[in-house]
Tab-separated table of C-alpha atoms and ligand atoms in Angstrom:
chain	number	residue	atom	x	y	z
A	1072	MET	CA	5.789	-7.711	17.952
A	1073	GLN	CA	3.175	-10.219	18.629
A	1074	LYS	CA	3.891	-12.491	15.675
A	1075	LYS	CA	6.919	-14.747	15.038
A	1076	THR	CA	9.096	-13.779	12.335
A	1077	VAL	CA	11.470	-15.485	10.169
A	1078	LYS	CA	14.289	-14.752	12.893
A	1079	ASP	CA	12.442	-16.875	15.476
A	1080	VAL	CA	12.634	-20.185	13.606
A	1081	ASP	CA	15.250	-22.238	12.249
A	1082	VAL	CA	15.599	-21.877	8.239
A	1083	ARG	CA	18.795	-23.567	7.654
A	1084	GLY	CA	18.389	-26.077	4.920
A	1085	LYS	CA	14.739	-25.738	5.028
A	1086	ARG	CA	12.528	-24.905	1.874
A	1087	VAL	CA	10.862	-21.673	2.547
A	1088	LEU	CA	7.955	-20.629	0.646
A	1089	VAL	CA	7.909	-16.629	0.847
A	1090	ARG	CA	4.879	-14.725	-0.175
A	1091	VAL	CA	5.719	-11.414	-1.497
A	1092	ASP	CA	3.673	-8.606	-3.064
A	1093	PHE	CA	5.524	-7.662	-6.269
A	1094	ASN	CA	2.377	-6.406	-7.770
A	1095	VAL	CA	4.368	-3.513	-9.482
A	1096	PRO	CA	3.136	-0.994	-11.805
A	1097	LEU	CA	4.073	-1.964	-15.286
A	1098	GLY	CA	4.540	0.512	-18.098
A	1099	PRO	CA	2.688	-0.053	-21.783
A	1100	ASP	CA	5.770	-1.856	-22.782
A	1101	GLY	CA	5.803	-4.153	-19.802
A	1102	THR	CA	8.737	-2.336	-18.095
A	1103	ILE	CA	8.822	-1.966	-14.262
A	1104	GLU	CA	7.884	1.419	-13.484
A	1105	ASP	CA	8.637	1.297	-9.798
A	1106	ASP	CA	10.634	-1.487	-8.242
A	1107	SER	CA	9.983	-0.267	-4.571
A	1108	ARG	CA	7.927	-3.238	-3.622
A	1109	ILE	CA	10.783	-5.678	-4.928
A	1110	ARG	CA	13.327	-3.763	-3.052
A	1111	ALA	CA	11.226	-3.556	0.274
A	1112	CYS	CA	11.542	-7.495	0.268
A	1113	LEU	CA	15.401	-7.592	-0.030
A	1114	PRO	CA	16.209	-7.784	3.759
A	1115	THR	CA	13.986	-10.997	4.059
A	1116	ILE	CA	15.418	-12.639	0.893
A	1117	THR	CA	18.962	-11.959	1.705
A	1118	TYR	CA	18.286	-12.870	5.409
A	1119	LEU	CA	17.112	-16.359	3.823
A	1120	ILE	CA	20.110	-16.649	1.722
A	1121	ASN	CA	22.689	-15.881	4.422
A	1122	HIS	CA	21.055	-18.367	6.709
A	1123	SER	CA	21.225	-21.033	3.991
A	1124	ALA	CA	17.437	-21.593	3.246
A	1125	LYS	CA	16.252	-22.728	-0.154
A	1126	ILE	CA	13.990	-19.924	-1.143
A	1127	ILE	CA	10.772	-20.244	-3.070
A	1128	LEU	CA	9.251	-16.789	-4.092
A	1129	CYS	CA	5.566	-16.334	-4.792
A	1130	SER	CA	3.532	-13.235	-5.871
A	1131	HIS	CA	0.500	-12.190	-7.794
A	1132	LEU	CA	0.775	-9.556	-10.477
A	1133	GLY	CA	-2.209	-7.564	-11.768
A	1134	ARG	CA	-5.652	-9.156	-11.920
A	1135	PRO	CA	-5.659	-12.143	-14.450
A	1136	HIS	CA	-8.547	-13.680	-12.667
A	1137	GLY	CA	-7.628	-17.400	-12.945
A	1138	LYS	CA	-6.151	-17.304	-16.530
A	1139	VAL	CA	-2.766	-17.115	-17.936
A	1140	VAL	CA	-2.206	-13.611	-19.254
A	1141	GLU	CA	1.213	-13.281	-21.083
A	1142	SER	CA	1.911	-9.650	-20.119
A	1143	LEU	CA	1.509	-10.456	-16.463
A	1144	ARG	CA	4.077	-13.215	-16.411
A	1145	LEU	CA	6.371	-12.698	-13.483
A	1146	ALA	CA	9.808	-13.402	-15.423
A	1147	PRO	CA	10.562	-9.683	-15.758
A	1148	VAL	CA	10.151	-9.211	-12.078
A	1149	ALA	CA	12.151	-12.238	-11.401
A	1150	ARG	CA	14.906	-10.777	-13.430
A	1151	ARG	CA	14.797	-7.464	-11.642
A	1152	LEU	CA	15.187	-9.273	-8.305
A	1153	SER	CA	18.068	-11.140	-9.905
A	1154	GLU	CA	19.826	-7.767	-10.705
A	1155	LEU	CA	18.956	-6.201	-7.264
A	1156	LEU	CA	20.228	-9.474	-5.303
A	1157	THR	CA	23.259	-9.684	-7.826
A	1158	ARG	CA	22.776	-13.455	-8.005
A	1159	PRO	CA	20.474	-15.885	-10.106
A	1160	VAL	CA	16.948	-16.286	-9.622
A	1161	ILE	CA	15.387	-19.297	-11.361
A	1162	SER	CA	12.054	-18.102	-12.922
A	1163	LEU	CA	9.312	-20.810	-13.389
A	1164	ARG	CA	6.307	-20.713	-15.977
A	1165	GLU	CA	4.125	-22.697	-13.428
A	1166	THR	CA	3.346	-21.985	-9.753
A	1167	ILE	CA	2.410	-25.613	-8.712
A	1168	GLY	CA	2.770	-29.192	-10.068
A	1169	PRO	CA	5.117	-31.980	-10.633
A	1170	ARG	CA	7.742	-29.930	-12.761
A	1171	VAL	CA	7.787	-27.054	-9.959
A	1172	GLU	CA	8.139	-29.888	-7.224
A	1173	LYS	CA	11.283	-31.234	-9.251
A	1174	THR	CA	12.834	-27.900	-9.523
A	1175	VAL	CA	12.311	-27.243	-5.938
A	1176	ALA	CA	13.609	-30.655	-4.641
A	1177	ASP	CA	16.818	-29.922	-6.667
A	1178	LEU	CA	17.528	-26.642	-4.956
A	1179	LYS	CA	20.716	-26.102	-3.048
A	1180	ASP	CA	20.854	-24.044	0.031
A	1181	GLY	CA	20.872	-20.355	-0.399
A	1182	GLU	CA	19.429	-20.798	-4.099
A	1183	VAL	CA	16.246	-18.700	-5.140
A	1184	VAL	CA	13.353	-19.904	-7.228
A	1185	PHE	CA	10.469	-17.718	-8.450
A	1186	LEU	CA	7.158	-19.377	-9.188
A	1187	GLU	CA	4.782	-18.075	-11.789
A	1188	ASN	CA	1.867	-15.477	-11.127
A	1189	LEU	CA	-0.390	-17.193	-8.300
A	1190	ARG	CA	-3.450	-15.507	-9.928
A	1191	PHE	CA	-3.085	-17.689	-13.152
A	1192	TYR	CA	-4.725	-20.224	-11.106
A	1193	PRO	CA	-8.489	-19.698	-10.059
A	1194	GLY	CA	-7.735	-21.434	-6.755
A	1195	GLU	CA	-5.569	-18.356	-5.626
A	1196	GLU	CA	-8.602	-15.981	-5.458
A	1197	GLU	CA	-11.121	-18.464	-4.544
A	1198	ASN	CA	-8.836	-19.553	-1.417
A	1199	ASN	CA	-9.183	-22.964	-2.618
A	1200	PRO	CA	-7.714	-25.363	-0.153
A	1201	GLY	CA	-6.512	-27.738	-2.805
A	1202	PHE	CA	-4.514	-25.007	-4.187
A	1203	SER	CA	-3.159	-23.960	-0.794
A	1204	GLN	CA	-2.134	-27.639	-0.203
A	1205	ASP	CA	-0.250	-28.018	-3.687
A	1206	LEU	CA	1.641	-24.794	-2.705
A	1207	SER	CA	2.267	-25.937	0.579
A	1208	ARG	CA	4.036	-29.243	-0.512
A	1209	LEU	CA	6.699	-27.082	-2.027
A	1210	ALA	CA	8.133	-26.098	1.314
A	1211	ASP	CA	8.711	-26.905	5.046
A	1212	LEU	CA	7.991	-23.321	6.245
A	1213	TYR	CA	5.955	-20.295	5.010
A	1214	VAL	CA	6.916	-16.685	5.431
A	1215	ASN	CA	4.378	-13.830	4.580
A	1216	ASP	CA	6.477	-10.800	3.517
A	1217	ALA	CA	3.482	-9.442	1.435
A	1218	PHE	CA	1.920	-6.604	3.632
A	1219	GLY	CA	0.407	-5.116	0.430
A	1220	ALA	CA	-1.688	-8.315	-0.041
A	1221	SER	CA	-2.442	-9.273	3.467
A	1222	HIS	CA	-6.077	-7.820	3.326
A	1223	ARG	CA	-6.716	-10.525	0.765
A	1224	SER	CA	-8.328	-13.856	2.021
A	1225	HIS	CA	-6.509	-15.885	-0.889
A	1226	ALA	CA	-4.995	-19.166	-0.969
A	1227	SER	CA	-1.368	-18.060	-0.623
A	1228	VAL	CA	-2.061	-15.528	1.990
A	1229	VAL	CA	-4.529	-17.318	4.268
A	1230	GLY	CA	-5.621	-20.650	2.990
A	1231	ILE	CA	-2.015	-21.746	3.328
A	1232	SER	CA	-1.948	-21.565	7.231
A	1233	PRO	CA	-3.311	-25.016	8.098
A	1234	PHE	CA	-0.611	-26.681	5.919
A	1235	LEU	CA	2.586	-25.027	7.029
A	1236	PRO	CA	4.049	-23.044	10.055
A	1237	CYS	CA	3.578	-19.436	9.155
A	1238	VAL	CA	5.784	-16.387	10.057
A	1239	ALA	CA	6.147	-12.820	9.295
A	1240	GLY	CA	8.989	-11.526	7.052
A	1241	LEU	CA	11.059	-8.574	7.824
A	1242	LEU	CA	8.994	-6.137	5.649
A	1243	MET	CA	5.766	-7.259	7.297
A	1244	GLU	CA	7.313	-6.833	10.603
A	1245	LYS	CA	8.559	-3.342	9.795
A	1246	GLU	CA	5.025	-2.521	8.309
A	1247	LEU	CA	3.270	-3.570	11.327
A	1248	GLU	CA	5.583	-1.933	13.899
A	1249	GLN	CA	5.410	1.357	12.040
A	1250	LEU	CA	1.667	1.455	11.538
A	1251	SER	CA	0.962	0.243	15.210
A	1252	ASN	CA	3.290	2.803	16.436
A	1253	LEU	CA	1.403	5.451	14.625
A	1254	LEU	CA	-1.930	4.332	15.962
A	1255	GLU	CA	-0.919	3.594	19.319
A	1256	HIS	CA	1.665	6.194	20.589
A	1257	PRO	CA	2.050	8.933	18.077
A	1258	ASP	CA	4.198	12.248	19.236
A	1259	ARG	CA	1.794	15.075	19.266
A	1260	PRO	CA	0.723	17.144	17.450
A	1261	PHE	CA	-0.380	14.387	15.115
A	1262	ALA	CA	-1.802	15.470	11.745
A	1263	VAL	CA	-3.382	13.065	9.020
A	1264	ILE	CA	-3.514	14.093	5.608
A	1265	LEU	CA	-6.103	12.699	3.356
A	1266	GLY	CA	-6.520	13.245	-0.284
A	1267	GLY	CA	-7.050	11.011	-3.447
A	1268	ALA	CA	-10.283	10.885	-5.594
A	1269	LYS	CA	-12.498	8.691	-3.291
A	1270	VAL	CA	-13.260	10.008	0.225
A	1271	GLU	CA	-15.455	6.612	0.379
A	1272	GLU	CA	-12.338	4.799	0.923
A	1273	LYS	CA	-11.096	6.943	3.503
A	1274	ILE	CA	-14.109	7.010	5.877
A	1275	GLY	CA	-12.690	4.006	7.852
A	1276	ILE	CA	-9.453	5.713	8.541
A	1277	LEU	CA	-11.290	8.999	9.505
A	1278	GLU	CA	-13.623	7.145	11.956
A	1279	ASN	CA	-10.630	5.450	13.593
A	1280	ILE	CA	-8.212	8.156	13.641
A	1281	ILE	CA	-10.390	11.169	14.756
A	1282	PRO	CA	-9.891	10.162	18.571
A	1283	LYS	CA	-6.236	9.997	18.170
A	1284	VAL	CA	-5.213	12.905	16.037
A	1285	ASP	CA	-5.017	16.848	16.418
A	1286	LEU	CA	-5.559	17.818	12.887
A	1287	VAL	CA	-6.818	16.503	9.635
A	1288	LEU	CA	-5.928	18.056	6.351
A	1289	VAL	CA	-8.176	17.259	3.389
A	1290	GLY	CA	-7.094	17.824	-0.095
A	1291	GLY	CA	-7.796	16.266	-3.623
A	1292	GLY	CA	-11.079	15.115	-4.798
A	1293	ALA	CA	-11.800	14.028	-1.285
A	1294	ALA	CA	-12.566	17.645	-0.226
A	1295	ALA	CA	-15.498	17.891	-2.322
A	1296	ALA	CA	-17.676	15.930	0.066
A	1297	PHE	CA	-16.792	18.191	3.063
A	1298	LEU	CA	-17.138	21.364	0.828
A	1299	LYS	CA	-20.653	19.924	-0.332
A	1300	ILE	CA	-21.714	19.405	3.322
A	1301	GLN	CA	-20.846	23.259	3.843
A	1302	GLY	CA	-23.314	24.120	1.066
A	1303	ASN	CA	-20.684	24.872	-1.489
A	1304	PRO	CA	-20.938	23.781	-5.203
A	1305	VAL	CA	-18.516	21.237	-6.228
A	1306	GLY	CA	-18.992	21.470	-10.123
A	1307	ASN	CA	-18.610	17.996	-11.700
A	1308	THR	CA	-16.539	16.568	-8.797
A	1309	PRO	CA	-18.452	13.272	-7.979
A	1310	VAL	CA	-19.613	13.071	-4.479
A	1311	ASP	CA	-21.575	10.026	-3.089
A	1312	ALA	CA	-24.579	10.908	-0.918
A	1313	GLU	CA	-24.137	8.110	1.504
A	1314	THR	CA	-20.600	9.120	2.141
A	1315	MET	CA	-21.757	12.632	2.842
A	1316	LYS	CA	-24.161	11.623	5.406
A	1317	VAL	CA	-21.418	9.709	7.275
A	1318	VAL	CA	-18.946	12.416	7.040
A	1319	GLU	CA	-21.577	14.959	8.274
A	1320	LYS	CA	-23.245	12.696	11.107
A	1321	THR	CA	-20.187	10.791	12.469
A	1322	ILE	CA	-17.062	12.309	11.475
A	1323	LEU	CA	-17.675	15.920	11.649
A	1324	ARG	CA	-19.627	15.531	14.852
A	1325	ASP	CA	-16.830	13.623	16.422
A	1326	ALA	CA	-14.149	15.931	15.472
A	1327	MET	CA	-16.075	18.828	16.874
A	1328	LEU	CA	-16.628	17.014	20.131
A	1329	ARG	CA	-13.012	16.223	20.454
A	1330	GLY	CA	-11.610	19.455	19.111
A	1331	VAL	CA	-9.919	18.023	16.319
A	1332	ARG	CA	-9.471	20.604	13.541
A	1333	ILE	CA	-10.417	19.503	10.055
A	1334	LEU	CA	-8.916	21.925	7.584
A	1335	LEU	CA	-10.273	22.170	3.876
A	1336	PRO	CA	-8.707	23.762	0.881
A	1337	GLU	CA	-9.215	27.583	0.731
A	1338	ASP	CA	-8.485	27.759	-2.962
A	1339	ILE	CA	-8.596	25.053	-5.492
A	1340	VAL	CA	-7.329	24.486	-9.109
A	1341	VAL	CA	-10.173	23.280	-11.293
A	1342	THR	CA	-10.229	22.249	-14.906
A	1343	LYS	CA	-13.052	20.937	-17.245
A	1344	ILE	CA	-11.223	18.058	-18.660
A	1345	PRO	CA	-8.445	16.422	-16.454
A	1346	GLU	CA	-5.829	16.054	-19.340
A	1347	PRO	CA	-2.348	17.345	-19.833
A	1348	GLY	CA	-2.566	20.926	-21.322
A	1349	SER	CA	-6.049	21.501	-20.540
A	1350	PRO	CA	-6.816	25.054	-19.248
A	1351	SER	CA	-7.439	25.749	-15.584
A	1352	LEU	CA	-8.632	28.099	-13.154
A	1353	ILE	CA	-7.588	28.958	-9.418
A	1354	VAL	CA	-10.832	29.683	-7.483
A	1355	PRO	CA	-11.785	29.940	-3.917
A	1356	SER	CA	-12.994	26.742	-2.645
A	1357	ASP	CA	-16.649	27.816	-2.026
A	1358	GLN	CA	-16.759	28.903	-5.859
A	1359	ILE	CA	-16.243	25.866	-7.913
A	1360	PRO	CA	-17.845	26.586	-11.154
A	1361	PRO	CA	-20.405	24.275	-12.692
A	1362	ASP	CA	-18.550	21.778	-15.378
A	1363	TYR	CA	-15.335	21.951	-13.492
A	1364	VAL	CA	-13.475	19.239	-11.571
A	1365	ILE	CA	-10.894	19.480	-8.708
A	1366	ALA	CA	-7.381	19.267	-10.010
A	1367	ASP	CA	-5.109	20.278	-7.192
A	1368	ILE	CA	-5.234	22.374	-4.220
A	1369	GLY	CA	-4.466	26.054	-4.778
A	1370	PRO	CA	-1.475	28.290	-3.717
A	1371	ARG	CA	-3.111	29.680	-0.553
A	1372	THR	CA	-3.974	26.171	0.669
A	1373	ILE	CA	-0.381	25.104	0.011
A	1374	ALA	CA	0.907	27.792	2.113
A	1375	THR	CA	-1.668	27.183	5.011
A	1376	PHE	CA	-1.078	23.194	4.727
A	1377	THR	CA	2.705	23.480	4.784
A	1378	LYS	CA	2.926	25.892	7.818
A	1379	GLU	CA	0.485	23.396	9.740
A	1380	ILE	CA	2.602	20.291	8.901
A	1381	GLU	CA	5.636	22.309	10.072
A	1382	HIS	CA	4.096	22.125	13.621
A	1383	CYS	CA	3.569	18.538	13.765
A	1384	ARG	CA	5.734	15.816	15.300
A	1385	THR	CA	3.711	12.975	13.523
A	1386	VAL	CA	2.268	13.114	10.092
A	1387	ALA	CA	0.342	10.315	8.188
A	1388	TRP	CA	-0.581	10.686	4.389
A	1389	ASN	CA	-2.903	9.012	2.030
A	1390	GLY	CA	-3.837	10.274	-1.035
A	1391	PRO	CA	-2.575	12.942	-3.360
A	1392	MET	CA	-3.745	16.472	-3.302
A	1393	GLY	CA	-4.685	16.425	-6.803
A	1394	ILE	CA	-4.236	14.635	-10.233
A	1395	PHE	CA	-0.522	14.602	-9.689
A	1396	GLU	CA	0.278	12.376	-12.604
A	1397	ILE	CA	-0.473	15.336	-14.871
A	1398	LEU	CA	2.544	17.879	-14.117
A	1399	GLN	CA	0.342	21.156	-14.016
A	1400	PHE	CA	-1.687	19.494	-11.326
A	1401	SER	CA	1.158	17.999	-9.149
A	1402	LYS	CA	2.120	21.400	-7.303
A	1403	GLY	CA	0.019	20.583	-4.079
A	1404	THR	CA	1.112	16.858	-3.920
A	1405	LYS	CA	4.553	17.988	-4.337
A	1406	ALA	CA	4.484	20.681	-1.745
A	1407	VAL	CA	3.059	18.327	0.774
A	1408	ALA	CA	5.649	15.539	0.030
A	1409	GLN	CA	8.421	18.314	0.540
A	1410	ALA	CA	6.749	19.541	3.799
A	1411	LEU	CA	6.838	16.095	5.109
A	1412	ALA	CA	10.364	15.566	3.879
A	1413	GLY	CA	11.406	18.407	5.684
A	1414	LEU	CA	9.886	17.492	9.093
A	1415	ALA	CA	12.085	16.327	11.682
A	1416	GLY	CA	9.184	14.151	13.265
A	1417	THR	CA	7.672	10.822	12.312
A	1418	THR	CA	6.370	10.917	8.840
A	1419	VAL	CA	4.407	7.828	7.229
A	1420	VAL	CA	3.214	7.630	3.652
A	1421	GLY	CA	0.973	4.913	2.123
A	1422	GLY	CA	-1.568	3.737	-0.196
A	1423	GLY	CA	-0.478	2.802	-3.742
A	1424	SER	CA	-0.580	6.340	-5.594
A	1425	THR	CA	0.792	8.173	-2.768
A	1426	ALA	CA	3.660	6.033	-2.178
A	1427	GLU	CA	4.317	6.297	-6.077
A	1428	ALA	CA	4.333	10.133	-5.802
A	1429	VAL	CA	6.580	10.240	-3.015
A	1430	THR	CA	8.953	7.838	-4.942
A	1431	GLN	CA	8.810	9.713	-8.200
A	1432	LEU	CA	9.681	13.110	-6.489
A	1433	GLY	CA	12.698	11.214	-4.865
A	1434	LEU	CA	11.842	11.926	-1.404
A	1435	ALA	CA	10.869	8.408	-0.212
A	1436	GLY	CA	14.110	8.089	1.739
A	1437	LYS	CA	13.296	11.258	3.594
A	1438	MET	CA	10.254	9.782	5.150
A	1439	THR	CA	10.033	7.549	8.318
A	1440	HIS	CA	8.180	4.829	6.513
A	1441	VAL	CA	6.631	4.543	3.077
A	1442	SER	CA	4.159	1.787	3.354
A	1443	THR	CA	4.010	-0.819	0.413
A	1444	GLY	CA	0.340	-1.207	1.069
A	1445	GLY	CA	-2.585	0.065	-0.776
A	1446	GLY	CA	-5.770	-1.381	0.438
A	1447	ALA	CA	-3.887	-3.167	3.191
A	1448	PHE	CA	-2.651	0.284	4.519
A	1449	LEU	CA	-6.172	1.635	4.248
A	1450	ARG	CA	-7.592	-1.573	6.065
A	1451	PHE	CA	-4.763	-1.350	8.943
A	1452	LEU	CA	-5.292	2.416	9.624
A	1453	SER	CA	-9.114	1.911	9.830
A	1454	GLY	CA	-8.387	-0.271	12.851
A	1455	LYS	CA	-9.265	-3.550	11.402
A	1456	THR	CA	-7.134	-6.656	11.286
A	1457	LEU	CA	-5.564	-8.166	8.324
A	1458	PRO	CA	-6.508	-11.644	7.367
A	1459	GLY	CA	-2.984	-12.566	6.220
A	1460	VAL	CA	-1.641	-11.382	9.582
A	1461	ASP	CA	-4.322	-13.117	11.710
A	1462	VAL	CA	-3.100	-16.511	10.677
A	1463	LEU	CA	0.661	-16.018	11.404
A	1464	LEU	CA	2.008	-17.933	14.391
A	1465	ASN	CA	2.021	-15.742	17.719
A	1466	ARG	CA	5.235	-15.547	19.719
B	2597	3PG	C1	-2.071	-3.904	-4.143
B	2597	3PG	O1	-1.622	-3.493	-5.101
B	2597	3PG	O2	-2.870	-3.241	-3.642
B	2597	3PG	C2	-1.822	-5.349	-3.625
B	2597	3PG	O3	-0.947	-6.100	-4.587
B	2597	3PG	C3	-3.305	-5.973	-3.851
B	2597	3PG	O4	-3.518	-6.226	-5.011
B	2597	3PG	P1	-5.248	-6.409	-5.469
B	2597	3PG	O5	-5.814	-5.014	-5.081
B	2597	3PG	O6	-5.142	-6.624	-6.849
B	2597	3PG	O7	-5.901	-7.601	-4.605
B	2598	MG	MG1	-5.229	-2.510	-5.143
């Protein structure tokens, strides 16, 4: 890797500010619904503990937009981290300031302190240099292990870089290596599976990846734009006219010129109201009735998609095949996840809801890599650099 990591610098006895992305999904009662992002940073934190650093963790949680929101305090996250590390984690109710500086000054080698939600301060999202400097005063070294936030030009991600030496954490290193491998030398055949509600968000990936792949499988609401271009009705599934134009003029054209196959669903599960228990129909994909929306791929499509996946040596997947949060519409997503889990080749899954689906199904461990990035994953696969990575020291 081109970037320096925590292993390239001396951390012994140093105060190390570690930016993590512990923006975990919370249930209605504030419980942590998926702690994957916390677990993913354990290698970096454990490395720093074992190398006698003083560890100062910082993260955002949710979008409080510069104000204190009680339900978005990081104390429960710090508690979970403490359980996973099986050692104490000191949880603070502030992020910067004299009291925080005092606690940090008293830290002993190997101790861990967790700062309050960065986004309780307007300076974080505004990328305010004063806020970055206040943060930097707490430490001798900065480690970015927040791959999932590295597309944000915020004070703790980008603005901090003039004030401290900045290196990558071990999760950041793993994410960059896995995702670069995927784009630079994938084993062929290489398929990308795209789903999710909004194809607009995936246009960048499609543009960047068509020259590199052999096959694209499109499911979920994302299929609507493609179906509509072919002149098919898509019921009430929303399709953006601008997106359709780009898909038709750029993506489909490029795919045709390069001999890349784009497979759309043959059959689709549709419903009038995407809610648990609401009635649904399975229809040929060129016959979506008015008033209905796409809820899942149908059984024939599942059979075709899984067969295609079996022949691949590399598969990248972003976006569920339907409304997988609703059990009756989760069959397509589940089948694709199982097909990937059974593949001997390289399987990379990313984007918030897709990673959650795979984790919920208990299949995350069967994938080569499950990215912790949502927007950051999409941006990286679009071939764009990440501002939080750009500012890290080169080797
Ligand atoms: C994410 O969950 O995608 C990251 O934590 C970034 O969060 P944000 O989209 O609120 O900036
Ligand atoms: Mg997001």
